[in-house]
XYZ file of C-alpha atoms in Angstrom:
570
model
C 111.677 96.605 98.312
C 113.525 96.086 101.849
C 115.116 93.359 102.258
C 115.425 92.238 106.166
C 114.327 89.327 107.733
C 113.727 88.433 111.389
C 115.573 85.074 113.000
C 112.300 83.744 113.077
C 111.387 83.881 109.454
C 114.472 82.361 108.546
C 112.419 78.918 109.958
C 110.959 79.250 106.376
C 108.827 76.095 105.024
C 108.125 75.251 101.276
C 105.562 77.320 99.851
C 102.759 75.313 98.479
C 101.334 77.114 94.891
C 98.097 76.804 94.337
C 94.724 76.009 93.927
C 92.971 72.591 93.172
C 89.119 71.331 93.464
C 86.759 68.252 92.461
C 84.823 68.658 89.727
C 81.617 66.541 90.869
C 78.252 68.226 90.521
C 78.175 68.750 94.151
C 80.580 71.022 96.302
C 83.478 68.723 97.419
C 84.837 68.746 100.634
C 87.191 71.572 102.363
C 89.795 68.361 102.208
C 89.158 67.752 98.176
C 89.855 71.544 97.702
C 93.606 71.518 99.142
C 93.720 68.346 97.387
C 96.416 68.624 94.755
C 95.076 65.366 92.403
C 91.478 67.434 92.065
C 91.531 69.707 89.449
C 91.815 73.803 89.615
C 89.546 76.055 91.070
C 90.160 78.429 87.955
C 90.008 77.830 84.501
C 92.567 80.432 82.577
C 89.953 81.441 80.155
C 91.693 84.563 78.181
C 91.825 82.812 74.558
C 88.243 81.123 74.874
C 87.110 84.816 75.669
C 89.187 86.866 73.035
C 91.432 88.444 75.215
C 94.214 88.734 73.301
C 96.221 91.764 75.502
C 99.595 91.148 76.441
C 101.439 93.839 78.389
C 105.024 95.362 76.672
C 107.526 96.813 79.188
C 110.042 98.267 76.729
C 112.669 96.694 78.303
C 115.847 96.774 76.123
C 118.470 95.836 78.363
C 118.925 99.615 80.054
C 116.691 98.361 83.686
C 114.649 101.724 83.406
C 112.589 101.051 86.898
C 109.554 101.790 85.783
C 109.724 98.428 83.292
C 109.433 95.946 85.907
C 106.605 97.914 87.869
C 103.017 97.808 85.420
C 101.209 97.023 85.125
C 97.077 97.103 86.296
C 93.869 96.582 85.193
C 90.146 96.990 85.991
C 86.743 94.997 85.840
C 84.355 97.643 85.024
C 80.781 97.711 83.845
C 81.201 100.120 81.262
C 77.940 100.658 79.874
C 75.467 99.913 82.353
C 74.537 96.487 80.797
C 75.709 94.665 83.998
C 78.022 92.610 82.391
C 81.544 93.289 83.508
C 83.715 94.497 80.688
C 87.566 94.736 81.121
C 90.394 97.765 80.839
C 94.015 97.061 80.901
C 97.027 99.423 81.410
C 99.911 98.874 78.598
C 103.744 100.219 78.960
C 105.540 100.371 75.955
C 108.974 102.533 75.748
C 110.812 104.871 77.727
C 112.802 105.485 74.307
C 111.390 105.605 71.967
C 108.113 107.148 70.421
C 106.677 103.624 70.196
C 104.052 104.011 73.427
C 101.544 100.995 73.862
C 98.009 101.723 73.900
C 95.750 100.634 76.841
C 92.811 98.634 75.503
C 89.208 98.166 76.206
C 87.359 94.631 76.088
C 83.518 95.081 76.163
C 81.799 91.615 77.399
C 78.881 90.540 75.164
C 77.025 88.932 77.667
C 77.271 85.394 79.711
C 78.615 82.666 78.132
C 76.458 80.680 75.667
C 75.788 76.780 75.898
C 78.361 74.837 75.588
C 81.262 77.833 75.651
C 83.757 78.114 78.624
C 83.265 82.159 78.898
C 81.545 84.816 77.918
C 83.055 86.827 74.586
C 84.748 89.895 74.685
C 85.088 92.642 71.513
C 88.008 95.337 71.496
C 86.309 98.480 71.575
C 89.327 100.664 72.585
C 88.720 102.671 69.265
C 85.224 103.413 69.205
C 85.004 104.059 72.660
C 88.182 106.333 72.524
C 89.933 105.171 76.347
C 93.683 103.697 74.108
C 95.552 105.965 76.492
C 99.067 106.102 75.179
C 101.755 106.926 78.466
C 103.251 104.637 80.178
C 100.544 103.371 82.168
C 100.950 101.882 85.649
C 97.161 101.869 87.104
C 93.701 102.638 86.489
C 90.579 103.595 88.974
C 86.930 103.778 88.410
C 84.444 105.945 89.796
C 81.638 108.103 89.144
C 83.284 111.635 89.199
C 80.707 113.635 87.588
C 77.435 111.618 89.338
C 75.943 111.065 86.157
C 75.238 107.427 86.570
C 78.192 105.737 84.228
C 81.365 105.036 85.817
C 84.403 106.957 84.665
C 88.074 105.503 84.395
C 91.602 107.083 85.837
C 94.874 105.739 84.506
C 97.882 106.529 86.172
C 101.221 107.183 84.089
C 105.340 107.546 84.310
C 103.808 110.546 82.743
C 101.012 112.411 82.999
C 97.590 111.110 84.192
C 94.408 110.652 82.241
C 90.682 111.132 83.118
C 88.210 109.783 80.785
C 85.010 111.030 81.908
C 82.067 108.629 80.795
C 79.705 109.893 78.169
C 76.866 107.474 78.851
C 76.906 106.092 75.042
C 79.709 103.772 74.839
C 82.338 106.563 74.398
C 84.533 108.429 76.609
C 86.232 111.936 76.747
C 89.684 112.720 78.241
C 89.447 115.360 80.285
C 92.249 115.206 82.595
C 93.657 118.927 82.188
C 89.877 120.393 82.044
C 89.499 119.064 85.176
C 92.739 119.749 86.883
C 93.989 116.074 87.559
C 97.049 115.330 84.894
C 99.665 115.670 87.019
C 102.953 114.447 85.419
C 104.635 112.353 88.663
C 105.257 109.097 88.531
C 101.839 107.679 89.730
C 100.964 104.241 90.249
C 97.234 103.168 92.317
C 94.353 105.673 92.628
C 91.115 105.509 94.303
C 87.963 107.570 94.279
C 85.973 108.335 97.440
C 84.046 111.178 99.381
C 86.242 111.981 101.830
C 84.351 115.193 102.815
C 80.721 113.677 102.452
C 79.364 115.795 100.231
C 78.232 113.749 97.659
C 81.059 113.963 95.342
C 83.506 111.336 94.700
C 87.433 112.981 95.833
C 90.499 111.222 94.140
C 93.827 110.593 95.919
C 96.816 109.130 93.536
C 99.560 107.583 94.970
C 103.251 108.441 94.091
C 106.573 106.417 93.671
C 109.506 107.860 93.189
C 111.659 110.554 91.169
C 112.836 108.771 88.165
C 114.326 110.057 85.330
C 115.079 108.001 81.755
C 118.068 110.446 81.122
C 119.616 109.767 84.823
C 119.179 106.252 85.348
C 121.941 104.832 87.830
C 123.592 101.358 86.972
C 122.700 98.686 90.044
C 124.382 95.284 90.438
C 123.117 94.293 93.717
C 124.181 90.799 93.319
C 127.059 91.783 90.649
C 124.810 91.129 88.065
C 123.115 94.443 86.736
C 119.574 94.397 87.754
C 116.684 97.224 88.477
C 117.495 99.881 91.170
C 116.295 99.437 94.373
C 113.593 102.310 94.721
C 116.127 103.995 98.228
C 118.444 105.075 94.799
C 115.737 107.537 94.443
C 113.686 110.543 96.110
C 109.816 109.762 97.279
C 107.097 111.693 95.922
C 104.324 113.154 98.052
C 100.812 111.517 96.951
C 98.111 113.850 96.041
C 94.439 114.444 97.289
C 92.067 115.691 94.776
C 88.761 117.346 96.422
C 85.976 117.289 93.797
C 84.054 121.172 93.642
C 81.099 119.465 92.213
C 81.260 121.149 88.659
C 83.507 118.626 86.921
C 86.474 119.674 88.047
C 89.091 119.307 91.012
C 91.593 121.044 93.363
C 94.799 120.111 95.074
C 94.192 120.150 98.412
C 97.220 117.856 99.348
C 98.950 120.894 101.717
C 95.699 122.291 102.817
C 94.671 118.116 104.271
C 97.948 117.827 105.589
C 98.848 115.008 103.384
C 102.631 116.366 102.667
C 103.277 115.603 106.165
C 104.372 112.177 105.235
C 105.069 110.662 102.241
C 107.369 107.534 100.433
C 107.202 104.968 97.765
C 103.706 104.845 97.251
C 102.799 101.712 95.767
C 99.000 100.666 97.005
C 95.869 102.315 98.156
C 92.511 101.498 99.869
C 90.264 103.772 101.421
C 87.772 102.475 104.494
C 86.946 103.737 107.905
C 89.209 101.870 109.601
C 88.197 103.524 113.354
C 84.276 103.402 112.825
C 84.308 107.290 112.888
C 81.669 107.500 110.284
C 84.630 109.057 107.453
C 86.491 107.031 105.492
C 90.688 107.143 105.962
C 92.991 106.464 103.636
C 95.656 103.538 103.919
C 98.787 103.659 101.763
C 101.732 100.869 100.960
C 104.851 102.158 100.672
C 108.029 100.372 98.978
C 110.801 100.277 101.213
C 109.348 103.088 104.299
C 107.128 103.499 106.684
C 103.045 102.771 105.678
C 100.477 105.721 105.990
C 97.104 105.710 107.799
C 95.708 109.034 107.086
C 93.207 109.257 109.471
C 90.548 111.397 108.811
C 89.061 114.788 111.298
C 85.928 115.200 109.518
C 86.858 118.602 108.690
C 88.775 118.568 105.549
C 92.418 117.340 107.526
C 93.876 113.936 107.835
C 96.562 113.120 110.170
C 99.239 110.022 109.837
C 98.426 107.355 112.734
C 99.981 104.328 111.179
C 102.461 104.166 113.760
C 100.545 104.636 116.792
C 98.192 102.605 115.038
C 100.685 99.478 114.409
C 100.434 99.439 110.685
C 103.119 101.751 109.654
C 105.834 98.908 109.834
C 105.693 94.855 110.840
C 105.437 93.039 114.565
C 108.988 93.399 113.938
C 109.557 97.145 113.613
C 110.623 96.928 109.866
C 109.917 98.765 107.019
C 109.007 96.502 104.506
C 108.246 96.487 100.233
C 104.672 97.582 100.453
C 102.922 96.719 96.764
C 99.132 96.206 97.050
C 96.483 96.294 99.920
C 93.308 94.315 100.550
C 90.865 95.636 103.549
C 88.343 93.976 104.547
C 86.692 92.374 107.836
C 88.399 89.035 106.907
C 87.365 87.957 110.781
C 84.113 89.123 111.203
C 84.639 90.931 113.871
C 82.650 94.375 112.534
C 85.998 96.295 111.793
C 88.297 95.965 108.744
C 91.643 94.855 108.749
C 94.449 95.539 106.436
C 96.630 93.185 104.582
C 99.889 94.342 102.495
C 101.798 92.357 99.999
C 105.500 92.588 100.476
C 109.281 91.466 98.730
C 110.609 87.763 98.576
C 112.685 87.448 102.101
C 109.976 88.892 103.746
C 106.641 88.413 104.458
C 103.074 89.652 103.789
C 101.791 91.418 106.469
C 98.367 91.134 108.241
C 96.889 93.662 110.207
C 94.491 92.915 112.643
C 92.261 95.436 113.310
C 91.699 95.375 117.070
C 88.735 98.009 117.562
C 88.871 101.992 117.290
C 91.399 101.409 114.538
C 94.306 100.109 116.653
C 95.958 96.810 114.818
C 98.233 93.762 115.757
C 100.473 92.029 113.223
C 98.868 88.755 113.050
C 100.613 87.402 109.924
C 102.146 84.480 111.400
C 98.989 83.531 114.078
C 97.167 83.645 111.038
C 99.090 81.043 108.478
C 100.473 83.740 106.223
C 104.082 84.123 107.007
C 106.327 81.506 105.640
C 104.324 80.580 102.734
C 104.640 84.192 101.356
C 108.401 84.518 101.718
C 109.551 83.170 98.648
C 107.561 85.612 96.236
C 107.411 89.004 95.742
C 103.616 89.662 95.575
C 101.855 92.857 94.213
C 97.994 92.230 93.542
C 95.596 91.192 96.448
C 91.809 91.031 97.335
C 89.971 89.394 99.931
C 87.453 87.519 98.439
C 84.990 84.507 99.072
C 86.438 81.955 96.414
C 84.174 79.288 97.391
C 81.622 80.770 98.831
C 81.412 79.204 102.095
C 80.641 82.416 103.951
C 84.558 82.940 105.186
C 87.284 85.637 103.337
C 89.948 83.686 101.310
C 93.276 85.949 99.726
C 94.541 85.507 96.473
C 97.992 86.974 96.056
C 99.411 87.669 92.617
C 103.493 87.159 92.530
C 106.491 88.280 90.202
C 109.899 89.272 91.002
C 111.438 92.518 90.716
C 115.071 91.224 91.028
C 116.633 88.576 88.841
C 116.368 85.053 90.409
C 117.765 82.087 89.213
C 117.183 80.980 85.370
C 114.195 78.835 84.831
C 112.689 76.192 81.774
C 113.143 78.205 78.461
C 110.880 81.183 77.600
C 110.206 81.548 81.578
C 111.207 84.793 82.743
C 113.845 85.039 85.865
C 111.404 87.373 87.627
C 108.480 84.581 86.901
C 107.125 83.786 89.927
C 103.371 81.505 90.801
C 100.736 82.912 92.215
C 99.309 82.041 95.270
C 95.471 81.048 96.312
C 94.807 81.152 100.715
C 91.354 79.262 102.467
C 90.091 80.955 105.227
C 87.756 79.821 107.781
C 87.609 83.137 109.544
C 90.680 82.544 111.599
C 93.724 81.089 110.036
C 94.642 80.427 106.375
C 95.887 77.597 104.409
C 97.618 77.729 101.367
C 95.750 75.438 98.521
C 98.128 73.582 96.421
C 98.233 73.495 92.336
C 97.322 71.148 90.601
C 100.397 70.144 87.875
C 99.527 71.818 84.874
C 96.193 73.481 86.051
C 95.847 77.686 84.880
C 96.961 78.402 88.705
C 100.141 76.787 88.225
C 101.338 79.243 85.516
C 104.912 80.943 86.210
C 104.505 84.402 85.236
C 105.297 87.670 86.388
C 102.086 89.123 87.916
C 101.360 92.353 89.215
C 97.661 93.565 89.228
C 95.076 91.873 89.726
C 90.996 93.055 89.699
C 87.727 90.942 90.787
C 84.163 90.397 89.820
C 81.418 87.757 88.955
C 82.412 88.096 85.403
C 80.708 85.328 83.751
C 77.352 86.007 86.374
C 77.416 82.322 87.626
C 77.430 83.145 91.152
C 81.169 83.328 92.226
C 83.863 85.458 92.073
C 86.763 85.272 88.959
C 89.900 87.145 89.081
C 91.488 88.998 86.048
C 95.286 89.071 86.401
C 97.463 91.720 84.181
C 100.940 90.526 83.702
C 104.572 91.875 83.133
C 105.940 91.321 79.666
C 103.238 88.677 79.115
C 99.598 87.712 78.696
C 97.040 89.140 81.031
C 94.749 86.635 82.784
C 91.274 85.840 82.627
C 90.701 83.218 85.740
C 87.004 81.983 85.890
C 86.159 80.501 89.447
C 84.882 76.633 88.648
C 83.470 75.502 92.342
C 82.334 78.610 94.175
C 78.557 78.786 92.230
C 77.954 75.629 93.554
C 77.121 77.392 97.844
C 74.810 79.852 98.026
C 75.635 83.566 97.470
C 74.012 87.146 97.074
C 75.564 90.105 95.037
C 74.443 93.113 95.936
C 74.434 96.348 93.877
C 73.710 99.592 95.283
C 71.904 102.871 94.036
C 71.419 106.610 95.133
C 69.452 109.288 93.842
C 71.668 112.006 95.437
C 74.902 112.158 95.474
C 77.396 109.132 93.915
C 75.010 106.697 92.610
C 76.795 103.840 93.445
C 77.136 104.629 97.268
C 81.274 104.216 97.161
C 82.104 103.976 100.654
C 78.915 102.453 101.699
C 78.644 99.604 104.073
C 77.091 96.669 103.934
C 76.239 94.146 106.188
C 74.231 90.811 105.585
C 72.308 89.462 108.465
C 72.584 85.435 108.336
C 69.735 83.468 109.367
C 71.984 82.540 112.687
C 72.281 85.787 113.841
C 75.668 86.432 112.574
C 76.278 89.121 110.624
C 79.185 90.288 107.749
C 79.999 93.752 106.612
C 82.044 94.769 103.378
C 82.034 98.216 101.714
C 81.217 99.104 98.192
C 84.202 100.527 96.689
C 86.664 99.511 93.910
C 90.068 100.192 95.141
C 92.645 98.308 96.831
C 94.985 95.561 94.996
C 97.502 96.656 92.891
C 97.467 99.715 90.214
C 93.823 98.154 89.789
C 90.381 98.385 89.807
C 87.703 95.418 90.894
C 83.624 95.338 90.519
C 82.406 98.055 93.309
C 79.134 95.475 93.586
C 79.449 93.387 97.160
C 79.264 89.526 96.950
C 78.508 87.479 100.267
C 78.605 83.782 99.695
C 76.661 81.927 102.188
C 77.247 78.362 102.328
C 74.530 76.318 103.151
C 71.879 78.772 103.831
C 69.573 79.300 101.547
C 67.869 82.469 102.816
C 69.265 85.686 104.857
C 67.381 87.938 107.772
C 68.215 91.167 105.554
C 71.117 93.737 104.755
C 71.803 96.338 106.566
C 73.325 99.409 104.679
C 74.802 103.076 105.913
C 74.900 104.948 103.104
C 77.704 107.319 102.614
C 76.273 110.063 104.039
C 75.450 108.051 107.220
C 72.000 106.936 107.058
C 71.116 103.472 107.640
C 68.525 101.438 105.952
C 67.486 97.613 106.549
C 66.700 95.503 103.698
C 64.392 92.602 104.534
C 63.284 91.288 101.284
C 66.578 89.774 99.977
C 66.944 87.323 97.507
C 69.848 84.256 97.773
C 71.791 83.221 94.503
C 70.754 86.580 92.379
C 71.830 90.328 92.330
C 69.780 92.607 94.578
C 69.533 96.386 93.646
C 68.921 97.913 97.158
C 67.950 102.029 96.756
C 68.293 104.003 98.848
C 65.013 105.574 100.499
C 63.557 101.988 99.689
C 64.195 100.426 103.300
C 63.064 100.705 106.272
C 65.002 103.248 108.583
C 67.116 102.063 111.256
């Protein structure tokens, strides 16, 4: 949570909020979108669906750290039935016995005629996933190849694995398999970083904190939470998968002790188009790591000669939560990191051979993201008009001034950015639309949840209600979701990429993975929107293992299966 800020971000405009759109049976205009009279591109859908989670911190009045930090959540289809169900991460108390319970929502398909979403049943109980530490995160992933995906939740605590039985239950397996470790962890992510077929885990680390030693803070002369430089950084850990259900710590042996801080957020992508996938991490408060990987079991740290290990400005700033993804279209994927109110978010730009250029302010994103703190991000194609948009979710973690009654002084908006594949925009709020809400966001996971073509986001809150926002405008362009399958190996090709020809001759590339954001997990199935055009040339995939197949026979507005062995061999 660093706190500097350059002469030239001092030149700080108004933030817009966000998000607004017509409501006509035809797409309205890029002009109607930013318009604030329309009305919002997201309906806040959580009571029509039965979502009736709301996240408890604990907090008594004692500023433990770890209370203003949780919480995630993921969009995960469970069961196989390709609906996307829904896991959150609960806190509870760091004093009492009284933990909260995280909580499983399984969707029961898409919403019937005349409802606003689809319905949701709490089947935390039966399915047996009501973890009971103090959560911070959760990833997804196929660990054991079996062909269900399997959930990781991340504690001030020890660490839970509930490996997937396949029948609507779950096991917890975490010691069996070697990966309960008892740090403070906050964002995981499965991947194959050794390409053999098995999904790897790497957890990311904050900081030594301990209930019994908690230092008083009164930055302002008010007592508030610690600033996270009160306390040591903890080394993040790198989990190899031996095939047989279990894992070893091969953090030393990769050479990922080498560097280490306040590890906040994780995404893993081959950044330098090496053919292996690297690991990017956001740190709170220190230098950023780009673990870089040889190809032969050892990573090495090249965010700084890289350019993404601090800003254009040669700062260390409050790294939360990472998006990565080729928001230019250029065939490489850049990086963007979500950052503490005074400074900003920082783009990224991913030059070629993994070398990057802070591009934050070239690109429309630096003053409007100085007034929030912001933790969960994705880039995603709201509207479907074939360019990567950025939705940033925002709470403080430092008192601000008091706001309208029951509004929390960490209650900040979130925030909704148009792209057009060069610069972004912020879109306004409409007053008193779901995007307007003042809350105190942290994760924030994405998926076609109600299957209408478009992407919603599911936002987990602090000390509040979690979320559900269902896109209204973005099914109305043309789109494809794509959903990948392998025979050998992970069956849902994490790590994969995939790249849709356009009828033009452009192409776009994203990978299949679920990581990234904040202490959360999003739907690992790709969704292109496509504006106008009705039709594509194909998709391209290289499979994890580096194959490549192209996919002719695609079909627009639907999801695709594409198996591998089942296209033609580039």
């Amino acid at each position: 949570m660093a706190s500097s800020v350059s002469a030239r971000r001092l030149a700080w405009l108004a933030c817009p909020l966000i998000a607004a759109c017509g409501d006509s049976s035809e797409l309205p205009s890029d002009a109607a979108v930013a318009n604030p009279g329309a009305a919002s591109v997201f309906l806040d859908a959580s009571a029509e669906a039965g979502l009736d989670f709301t996240h408890r911190s604990g907090a008594a009045g004692d500023f433990h750290l770890p209370e203003i930090m949780g919480s995630g959540a993921a969009l995960v289809d469970h069961d196989n039935d390709g609906d996307l169900d829904i896991y959150f991460v609960q806190g509870g108390s760091l004093e009492s016995d009284d933990a909260g319970e995280n909580r499983l929502y399984e969707n029961r398909g898409r919403p019937s005629p005349g409802a606003l979403a689809p319905q949701f049943a709490d089947v935390t109980a039966r399915a047996g996933v009501g973890d009971r530490g103090y959560g911070m995160g959760v990833a997804t992933g196929d660990y054991d190849s079996d062909g269900f995906l399997d959930l990781y939740v991340t504690n001030f605590g020890r660490n839970a694995l509930y490996r997937n039985r396949g029948d609507g239950t779950f096991e917890e397996v975490g010691g069996a398999a070697g990966v309960d470790d008892d740090r403070w962890g906050t964002s995981a992510a499965f991947f194959d970083f050794d390409r053999d077929g098995h999904l790897d885990l790497f957890v990311v680390n904050y900081v030594e904190f301990s209930v019994s030693d908690n230092p008083v803070c009164r930055p302002t002369g008010e007592r508030d939470y610690c600033h996270p430089d009160n306390f040591d950084a903890q080394v993040d850990i790198l989990y190899r998968n031996r095939g047989d259900g279990t894992f070893a710590d091969v953090t030393a042996a990769a050479g990922i002790s080498e560097a280490y801080g306040s590890g906040l957020g994780v995404a893993t992508v081959d950044f330098d188009g090496d053919g292996w996938l690297d690991i990017y991490v956001a740190n709170d408060g220190n230098e950023n790591q780009l673990w870089r990987n040889g190809g032969d079991g050892a990573f090495e740290d090249v965010a700084l000669f890289a350019g993404v290990a601090l800003n254009g400005d040669g700062a260390a700033e409050a790294g939360m939560g990472v998006a990565v993804g080729d928001y230019d279209q250029d065939g490489d994927a850049d990086i963007f990191v979500t950052h503490l109110r005074g400074e900003t978010n920082t783009l990224y730009e991913n030059q070629g051979s993994g070398f990057f250029d802070d591009a934050t302010f070239v690109r429309g994103l630096g003053y409007p993201s100085l007034r929030s703190t912001a933790f969960g991000v994705r880039w995603f194609d709201f509207d479907n008009d074939g360019f990567s948009d950025l939705f940033v979710a925002n709470g403080a973690v430092a008192l601000g001034p008091p706001g309208g009654a029951g509004v929390s002084r960490y209650a900040e908006p979130n925030q909704l950015f148009r792209g057009d594949g060069g610069r972004f925009e912020a879109v306004s709020a409409t007053p008193g639309s779901s995007m307007e809400l003042v809350e105190v966001s942290r994760g924030a996971a994405f998926g076609d949840v109600d299957g209408d073509g478009d992407v919603d986001v599911l936002v987990s809150n602090n000390e509040g209600p979690a979320r559900l926002l269902l896109n209204q405008v973005g099914a109305r362009r043309h789109w494809i979701s794509l959903r990948l399958r392998q025979e050998r190996g992970d069956p849902f090709a994490f790590g994969a990429r995939v790249t849709v020809i356009r009828e033009g001759g452009d192409s776009v590339y994203k990978r299949v993975g679920s990581d990234g954001s904040y202490g959360s997990a999003s739907d690992s199935r790709v969704h292109f929107g496509l504006g106008a055009d009705a039709a594509v040339v194909g998709v391209e995939v290289t499979w994890p293992d580096g194959g490549t197949e192209f996919f002719p026979e695609v079909a627009v507005n639907r999801e695709n299966e594409l198996v591998e062995g089942a296209g033609a061999c580039s």
